[in-house]
Amino acid sequence: MAEYPAKRLRRLRYNPLVRDLIRETILTKNDLIYPLFVVPGEKFRKEVGSMPGVFQLSIDELVLECEEVKSLGIPAVILFGIPEHKDEAGTDAYNDNGIIQRAVRAIKKDVPGLLVITDVCLCEYTSHGHCGLLKGEEILNDETVELLVKEAVSHAKAGADIIAPSDMMDGRIKAIRSALDENGFEKIPVLSYAVKYASGYYGPFREAAESTPAFGDRKSHQMDPGNSNEAIREAESDVEEGADILMVKPAGPYLDIIYRVKEKTGLPMAAYQVSGEYAMIKAAGKLGWIDEQRVMLESLTAIKRAGADMILTYFAKDVAKLL
Ligand code: PBG
Ligand code: ZN
């Protein structure tokens, strides 16, 4: 092995063309998944206060947005729905005529060729804002899984290309996989939110999705930020249960988890750069405290470098315009 002065690591950094040649991680449009929020109504387009550039959209506006997303070369969107009615059991989540089901049908009809992923959880649909059925203040597991299964099948029937359960109940991947198969959807992949932390970074999302829990928190199902061996156990059990793609969420503060889960499972990895990560970069950029564009690209490159094959990000349109 050469040593200094024969060894000079800066040698490959002087010329920008050499830097381009040796770059290991390059972000591409194919890595991007754009999250969208669908609401009832028509011609409705309302910016989310804590997420500049992100809007709640009625289905007609959503279709227009999807046309733009597709024309920018972004391959996929993930949909979150805010229903007309919320109730204790989140029934609109598994209503074949619910907000997501109608949105999926509209996109599939008017924007063919755009991949539509649907988020499967109950928190946007329950009156109490929790991710499942409650007994007192406890979120029931097995009873909730039955409803998530109905939601997943209903999304697939509407035409969803990939089903993404984000609830963190035990056993839901196995239950959803077998229900999809029984209903003729054996070709529809399951993208599991396998490792989802109970995170303060979801704040702005809850404003966008109107899904803040009425009491308590999500710590009885989402993971403790201090744990990483547990992330491996979560990921491995989802692999056994039949997940096709694994997600880690949030992304930037959990790069070690993305790396470890990828190393351990070898499955395709998704990472979700969540609303709070986006909001912080946007806010500091607005204040002139950081260079927003530069930090945006750096944050996404870091997530890919850690092992993510795809990134869910509110920056998708901004990045696609640059690439
Ligand atoms: C809900 C869900 C959440 C996010 C995606 N799906 C929020 C939560 O657990 O409260 C967060 C995404 C973001 O913050 O951008 N099932
Ligand atoms: Zn939820």
Short mmCIF file of C-alpha atoms and ligand atoms in Angstrom, two decimals:
data_model
loop_
_atom_site.label_atom_id
_atom_site.label_comp_id
_atom_site.label_asym_id
_atom_site.label_seq_id
_atom_site.Cartn_x
_atom_site.Cartn_y
_atom_site.Cartn_z
CA MET A 1 0.00 0.00 0.00
CA ALA A 2 1.30 3.41 -0.94
CA GLU A 3 1.74 5.94 1.78
CA TYR A 4 1.97 9.71 1.70
CA PRO A 5 3.62 11.36 -0.20
CA ALA A 6 3.02 8.76 -2.96
CA LYS A 7 -0.54 8.41 -1.78
CA ARG A 8 -2.55 11.59 -2.22
CA LEU A 9 -6.30 11.18 -1.94
CA ARG A 10 -6.89 14.70 -3.18
CA ARG A 11 -5.48 13.64 -6.58
CA LEU A 12 -8.97 12.52 -7.63
CA ARG A 13 -10.62 15.73 -6.45
CA TYR A 14 -8.79 18.48 -8.31
CA ASN A 15 -10.56 18.13 -11.64
CA PRO A 16 -14.37 18.24 -11.71
CA LEU A 17 -14.43 15.80 -14.62
CA VAL A 18 -12.47 13.27 -12.59
CA ARG A 19 -14.85 13.84 -9.69
CA ASP A 20 -17.74 13.03 -12.03
CA LEU A 21 -16.02 9.85 -13.19
CA ILE A 22 -15.50 8.41 -9.76
CA ARG A 23 -18.78 9.39 -8.10
CA GLU A 24 -20.29 6.31 -6.44
CA THR A 25 -23.85 7.44 -5.76
CA ILE A 26 -25.91 9.24 -8.36
CA LEU A 27 -29.51 10.22 -7.82
CA THR A 28 -31.84 9.61 -10.75
CA LYS A 29 -35.49 10.33 -11.45
CA ASN A 30 -36.16 6.59 -11.32
CA ASP A 31 -35.44 6.68 -7.60
CA LEU A 32 -38.32 9.00 -6.80
CA ILE A 33 -41.79 8.45 -5.37
CA TYR A 34 -43.97 11.54 -4.86
CA PRO A 35 -46.46 11.59 -1.95
CA LEU A 36 -49.85 13.21 -2.63
CA PHE A 37 -52.82 14.10 -0.38
CA VAL A 38 -56.34 13.63 -1.77
CA VAL A 39 -59.38 15.35 -0.29
CA PRO A 40 -63.10 15.41 -1.15
CA GLY A 41 -64.56 18.12 -3.36
CA GLU A 42 -63.79 19.67 -6.71
CA LYS A 43 -61.28 22.24 -7.92
CA PHE A 44 -59.83 22.20 -4.43
CA ARG A 45 -56.15 22.94 -3.99
CA LYS A 46 -54.91 24.09 -0.59
CA GLU A 47 -51.28 24.47 0.40
CA VAL A 48 -50.23 22.78 3.65
CA GLY A 49 -48.96 25.53 5.96
CA SER A 50 -45.97 23.62 7.28
CA MET A 51 -45.10 22.10 3.88
CA PRO A 52 -44.60 24.83 1.28
CA GLY A 53 -45.21 23.48 -2.22
CA VAL A 54 -47.33 20.56 -0.97
CA PHE A 55 -51.11 20.69 -1.44
CA GLN A 56 -54.28 18.92 -0.43
CA LEU A 57 -55.93 18.17 -3.77
CA SER A 58 -59.42 17.15 -4.88
CA ILE A 59 -59.45 14.27 -7.37
CA ASP A 60 -59.68 16.51 -10.48
CA GLU A 61 -56.69 18.54 -9.27
CA LEU A 62 -54.87 15.35 -8.30
CA VAL A 63 -55.15 14.08 -11.86
CA LEU A 64 -53.63 17.32 -13.17
CA GLU A 65 -50.82 17.02 -10.65
CA CYS A 66 -50.20 13.41 -11.70
CA GLU A 67 -49.96 14.48 -15.33
CA GLU A 68 -47.25 16.95 -14.35
CA VAL A 69 -45.47 14.36 -12.20
CA LYS A 70 -45.45 11.90 -15.08
CA SER A 71 -44.25 14.49 -17.58
CA LEU A 72 -41.35 15.32 -15.25
CA GLY A 73 -40.26 11.68 -15.52
CA ILE A 74 -41.15 10.66 -11.96
CA PRO A 75 -42.25 7.01 -12.12
CA ALA A 76 -44.51 6.75 -9.07
CA VAL A 77 -46.81 8.49 -6.60
CA ILE A 78 -48.02 7.34 -3.20
CA LEU A 79 -51.52 8.44 -2.18
CA PHE A 80 -52.89 9.48 1.20
CA GLY A 81 -56.63 10.08 1.52
CA ILE A 82 -58.69 12.34 3.72
CA PRO A 83 -62.28 11.01 3.70
CA GLU A 84 -65.62 12.85 3.89
CA HIS A 85 -66.54 11.00 7.05
CA LYS A 86 -64.40 9.68 9.85
CA ASP A 87 -65.69 7.14 12.34
CA GLU A 88 -64.40 4.85 15.08
CA ALA A 89 -63.68 2.00 12.67
CA GLY A 90 -62.34 4.10 9.79
CA THR A 91 -64.89 2.58 7.43
CA ASP A 92 -64.09 4.87 4.50
CA ALA A 93 -60.66 3.23 4.31
CA TYR A 94 -62.20 0.02 2.98
CA ASN A 95 -65.17 1.49 1.13
CA ASP A 96 -64.85 0.58 -2.56
CA ASN A 97 -66.14 4.07 -3.30
CA GLY A 98 -63.88 5.81 -0.79
CA ILE A 99 -61.62 8.75 -1.56
CA ILE A 100 -58.53 6.67 -2.37
CA GLN A 101 -60.42 4.12 -4.42
CA ARG A 102 -61.96 6.89 -6.55
CA ALA A 103 -58.61 8.67 -6.82
CA VAL A 104 -56.82 5.52 -7.99
CA ARG A 105 -59.46 4.84 -10.64
CA ALA A 106 -59.20 8.42 -11.91
CA ILE A 107 -55.40 8.35 -12.16
CA LYS A 108 -55.36 4.93 -13.79
CA LYS A 109 -57.88 6.15 -16.37
CA ASP A 110 -56.37 9.57 -17.14
CA VAL A 111 -52.66 9.10 -16.44
CA PRO A 112 -51.83 5.59 -17.62
CA GLY A 113 -48.23 4.58 -17.11
CA LEU A 114 -47.86 6.31 -13.76
CA LEU A 115 -47.28 3.84 -10.95
CA VAL A 116 -49.83 4.28 -8.16
CA ILE A 117 -48.87 3.17 -4.66
CA THR A 118 -51.43 3.37 -1.87
CA ASP A 119 -50.70 3.84 1.82
CA VAL A 120 -52.70 1.40 3.92
CA CYS A 121 -53.49 2.57 7.44
CA LEU A 122 -56.54 3.69 9.36
CA CYS A 123 -55.35 6.91 11.04
CA GLU A 124 -56.60 9.20 8.28
CA TYR A 125 -60.04 7.56 8.49
CA THR A 126 -60.70 7.16 12.20
CA SER A 127 -62.47 9.87 14.22
CA HIS A 128 -59.86 9.45 16.97
CA GLY A 129 -56.89 9.58 14.58
CA HIS A 130 -55.40 6.29 15.74
CA CYS A 131 -54.06 3.65 13.37
CA GLY A 132 -56.52 0.97 14.43
CA LEU A 133 -59.59 -0.08 16.36
CA LEU A 134 -59.57 1.01 19.98
CA LYS A 135 -60.61 -0.77 23.13
CA GLY A 136 -60.48 1.98 25.70
CA GLU A 137 -57.13 3.57 24.92
CA GLU A 138 -55.54 0.40 23.56
CA ILE A 139 -55.05 -0.09 19.81
CA LEU A 140 -56.21 -3.63 19.09
CA ASN A 141 -53.87 -5.62 16.86
CA ASP A 142 -55.69 -8.58 15.31
CA GLU A 143 -59.02 -6.79 14.88
CA THR A 144 -57.19 -3.92 13.16
CA VAL A 145 -55.37 -6.31 10.82
CA GLU A 146 -58.74 -7.58 9.56
CA LEU A 147 -59.68 -4.05 8.54
CA LEU A 148 -56.29 -3.37 6.95
CA VAL A 149 -56.75 -6.49 4.86
CA LYS A 150 -60.08 -5.16 3.60
CA GLU A 151 -58.46 -1.79 2.86
CA ALA A 152 -55.59 -3.38 0.93
CA VAL A 153 -57.89 -5.56 -1.19
CA SER A 154 -60.16 -2.60 -1.88
CA HIS A 155 -57.15 -0.54 -3.08
CA ALA A 156 -56.01 -3.38 -5.34
CA LYS A 157 -59.53 -3.70 -6.80
CA ALA A 158 -59.47 0.01 -7.59
CA GLY A 159 -56.25 -0.54 -9.56
CA ALA A 160 -53.39 0.25 -7.17
CA ASP A 161 -50.07 -1.05 -8.51
CA ILE A 162 -48.32 -1.48 -5.15
CA ILE A 163 -49.83 -1.76 -1.67
CA ALA A 164 -47.93 -0.06 1.16
CA PRO A 165 -49.10 -0.89 4.71
CA SER A 166 -47.87 1.78 7.13
CA ASP A 167 -49.68 0.73 10.30
CA MET A 168 -47.00 -1.36 12.12
CA MET A 169 -49.51 -3.93 13.43
CA ASP A 170 -48.07 -7.43 13.95
CA GLY A 171 -48.88 -9.98 11.27
CA ARG A 172 -50.39 -7.60 8.76
CA ILE A 173 -48.03 -8.38 5.89
CA LYS A 174 -48.89 -12.09 5.97
CA ALA A 175 -52.61 -11.36 6.23
CA ILE A 176 -52.54 -8.79 3.42
CA ARG A 177 -50.41 -11.02 1.17
CA SER A 178 -52.75 -13.97 1.49
CA ALA A 179 -55.88 -11.86 0.99
CA LEU A 180 -54.39 -10.26 -2.13
CA ASP A 181 -53.55 -13.71 -3.48
CA GLU A 182 -57.01 -15.09 -2.71
CA ASN A 183 -58.55 -12.21 -4.62
CA GLY A 184 -56.45 -12.66 -7.75
CA PHE A 185 -53.87 -9.96 -6.95
CA GLU A 186 -50.88 -12.29 -6.66
CA LYS A 187 -48.91 -9.98 -8.96
CA ILE A 188 -49.36 -6.88 -6.80
CA PRO A 189 -46.25 -6.21 -4.66
CA VAL A 190 -46.40 -5.30 -1.00
CA LEU A 191 -44.11 -2.45 0.03
CA SER A 192 -43.98 -2.76 3.78
CA TYR A 193 -43.36 0.18 6.06
CA ALA A 194 -41.32 -2.42 7.92
CA VAL A 195 -39.36 -0.10 10.17
CA LYS A 196 -41.35 2.95 11.13
CA TYR A 197 -40.25 4.95 14.14
CA ALA A 198 -42.49 6.88 16.52
CA SER A 199 -41.10 10.15 15.25
CA GLY A 200 -41.51 13.84 15.88
CA TYR A 201 -40.67 14.35 12.20
CA TYR A 202 -44.24 13.41 11.18
CA GLY A 203 -45.74 16.65 12.52
CA PRO A 204 -46.38 18.46 9.23
CA PHE A 205 -47.82 15.29 7.63
CA ARG A 206 -50.46 15.12 10.32
CA GLU A 207 -51.54 18.62 9.36
CA ALA A 208 -51.66 17.58 5.69
CA ALA A 209 -53.48 14.30 6.34
CA GLU A 210 -55.58 15.62 9.24
CA SER A 211 -54.54 12.55 11.20
CA THR A 212 -53.26 13.82 14.54
CA PRO A 213 -54.32 11.37 17.28
CA ALA A 214 -57.01 12.84 19.54
CA PHE A 215 -55.15 11.57 22.62
CA GLY A 216 -51.93 9.71 23.36
CA ASP A 217 -49.31 8.82 20.76
CA ARG A 218 -48.23 6.00 18.44
CA LYS A 219 -45.56 4.52 20.68
CA SER A 220 -47.43 1.25 21.25
CA HIS A 221 -46.94 0.26 17.59
CA GLN A 222 -44.27 2.48 16.04
CA MET A 223 -40.65 1.91 17.04
CA ASP A 224 -38.52 3.58 19.69
CA PRO A 225 -35.88 5.84 18.08
CA GLY A 226 -33.23 4.33 20.33
CA ASN A 227 -33.53 0.84 18.84
CA SER A 228 -31.83 -0.74 15.85
CA ASN A 229 -31.62 -4.49 16.57
CA GLU A 230 -35.39 -4.39 16.81
CA ALA A 231 -35.46 -2.88 13.31
CA ILE A 232 -33.75 -6.01 12.02
CA ARG A 233 -36.35 -8.18 13.74
CA GLU A 234 -39.17 -6.12 12.21
CA ALA A 235 -37.59 -6.34 8.76
CA GLU A 236 -36.93 -10.07 8.98
CA SER A 237 -40.44 -10.87 10.07
CA ASP A 238 -41.87 -8.85 7.17
CA VAL A 239 -39.60 -10.74 4.77
CA GLU A 240 -40.88 -14.04 6.18
CA GLU A 241 -44.45 -12.80 5.87
CA GLY A 242 -43.95 -12.03 2.18
CA ALA A 243 -43.00 -8.36 1.83
CA ASP A 244 -41.48 -7.53 -1.56
CA ILE A 245 -39.93 -4.17 -0.66
CA LEU A 246 -39.00 -2.85 2.79
CA MET A 247 -39.24 0.74 3.92
CA VAL A 248 -37.41 2.62 6.64
CA LYS A 249 -39.01 5.81 7.90
CA PRO A 250 -37.94 8.57 8.59
CA ALA A 251 -34.89 8.47 6.31
CA GLY A 252 -32.23 11.08 7.02
CA PRO A 253 -32.00 10.57 10.80
CA TYR A 254 -32.05 6.76 10.32
CA LEU A 255 -29.36 6.13 7.68
CA ASP A 256 -27.76 3.48 9.87
CA ILE A 257 -31.05 1.58 9.88
CA ILE A 258 -31.38 1.75 6.08
CA TYR A 259 -27.83 0.40 5.82
CA ARG A 260 -28.33 -2.41 8.31
CA VAL A 261 -31.68 -3.58 6.96
CA LYS A 262 -30.36 -3.61 3.39
CA GLU A 263 -27.22 -5.55 4.40
CA LYS A 264 -29.24 -8.07 6.37
CA THR A 265 -32.16 -8.74 4.02
CA GLY A 266 -30.90 -7.83 0.55
CA LEU A 267 -34.44 -6.79 -0.37
CA PRO A 268 -35.15 -3.67 -2.40
CA MET A 269 -35.19 -0.77 0.07
CA ALA A 270 -37.40 2.26 0.18
CA ALA A 271 -36.75 5.21 2.47
CA TYR A 272 -39.24 7.92 3.34
CA GLN A 273 -37.85 11.42 3.67
CA VAL A 274 -40.76 12.52 5.83
CA SER A 275 -42.63 15.77 6.20
CA GLY A 276 -40.50 17.13 9.05
CA GLU A 277 -37.27 16.51 7.14
CA TYR A 278 -38.78 18.40 4.21
CA ALA A 279 -40.15 21.21 6.36
CA MET A 280 -36.81 21.83 8.08
CA ILE A 281 -34.92 22.14 4.82
CA LYS A 282 -37.64 24.36 3.34
CA ALA A 283 -37.79 26.60 6.40
CA ALA A 284 -34.04 27.06 6.75
CA GLY A 285 -33.83 27.66 3.01
CA LYS A 286 -36.54 30.33 3.22
CA LEU A 287 -34.69 32.06 6.03
CA GLY A 288 -31.54 32.05 3.95
CA TRP A 289 -29.76 29.96 6.56
CA ILE A 290 -28.94 27.14 4.16
CA ASP A 291 -28.85 26.70 0.40
CA GLU A 292 -32.12 24.78 -0.04
CA GLN A 293 -31.34 23.23 -3.41
CA ARG A 294 -27.93 22.05 -2.31
CA VAL A 295 -29.17 20.56 0.96
CA MET A 296 -32.09 18.92 -0.83
CA LEU A 297 -29.72 17.11 -3.22
CA GLU A 298 -27.26 16.27 -0.46
CA SER A 299 -29.97 14.85 1.82
CA LEU A 300 -31.34 12.62 -0.94
CA THR A 301 -27.89 11.49 -2.10
CA ALA A 302 -27.06 10.52 1.49
CA ILE A 303 -30.25 8.43 1.72
CA LYS A 304 -29.38 6.64 -1.52
CA ARG A 305 -25.75 6.17 -0.42
CA ALA A 306 -26.98 4.46 2.75
CA GLY A 307 -28.71 1.82 0.62
CA ALA A 308 -32.12 3.10 -0.46
CA ASP A 309 -33.18 1.97 -3.92
CA MET A 310 -36.13 4.36 -3.94
CA ILE A 311 -36.98 7.48 -1.96
CA LEU A 312 -40.37 8.85 -1.06
CA THR A 313 -39.87 12.59 -0.97
CA TYR A 314 -41.86 15.80 -1.15
CA PHE A 315 -38.91 17.19 -3.12
CA ALA A 316 -39.53 14.75 -6.01
CA LYS A 317 -40.78 17.40 -8.43
CA ASP A 318 -38.05 19.88 -7.51
CA VAL A 319 -35.32 17.26 -7.93
CA ALA A 320 -36.75 15.90 -11.17
CA LYS A 321 -36.60 19.41 -12.63
CA LEU A 322 -32.88 19.59 -11.80
CA LEU A 323 -31.81 16.14 -12.98
C1 PBG B 1 -49.71 7.14 8.64
C2 PBG B 1 -48.52 7.70 8.03
C3 PBG B 1 -47.73 8.71 8.59
C4 PBG B 1 -46.79 9.06 7.63
C5 PBG B 1 -46.98 8.23 6.52
N1 PBG B 1 -48.06 7.36 6.81
C6 PBG B 1 -47.83 9.47 9.84
C7 PBG B 1 -48.00 8.89 11.15
O1 PBG B 1 -47.58 7.77 11.46
O2 PBG B 1 -48.59 9.65 11.92
C8 PBG B 1 -45.77 10.14 7.81
C9 PBG B 1 -45.22 10.73 6.59
C10 PBG B 1 -44.60 12.06 6.75
O3 PBG B 1 -44.39 12.58 7.86
O4 PBG B 1 -44.28 12.63 5.70
N2 PBG B 1 -49.97 5.87 8.60
ZN ZN B 2 -51.46 5.22 10.88
#
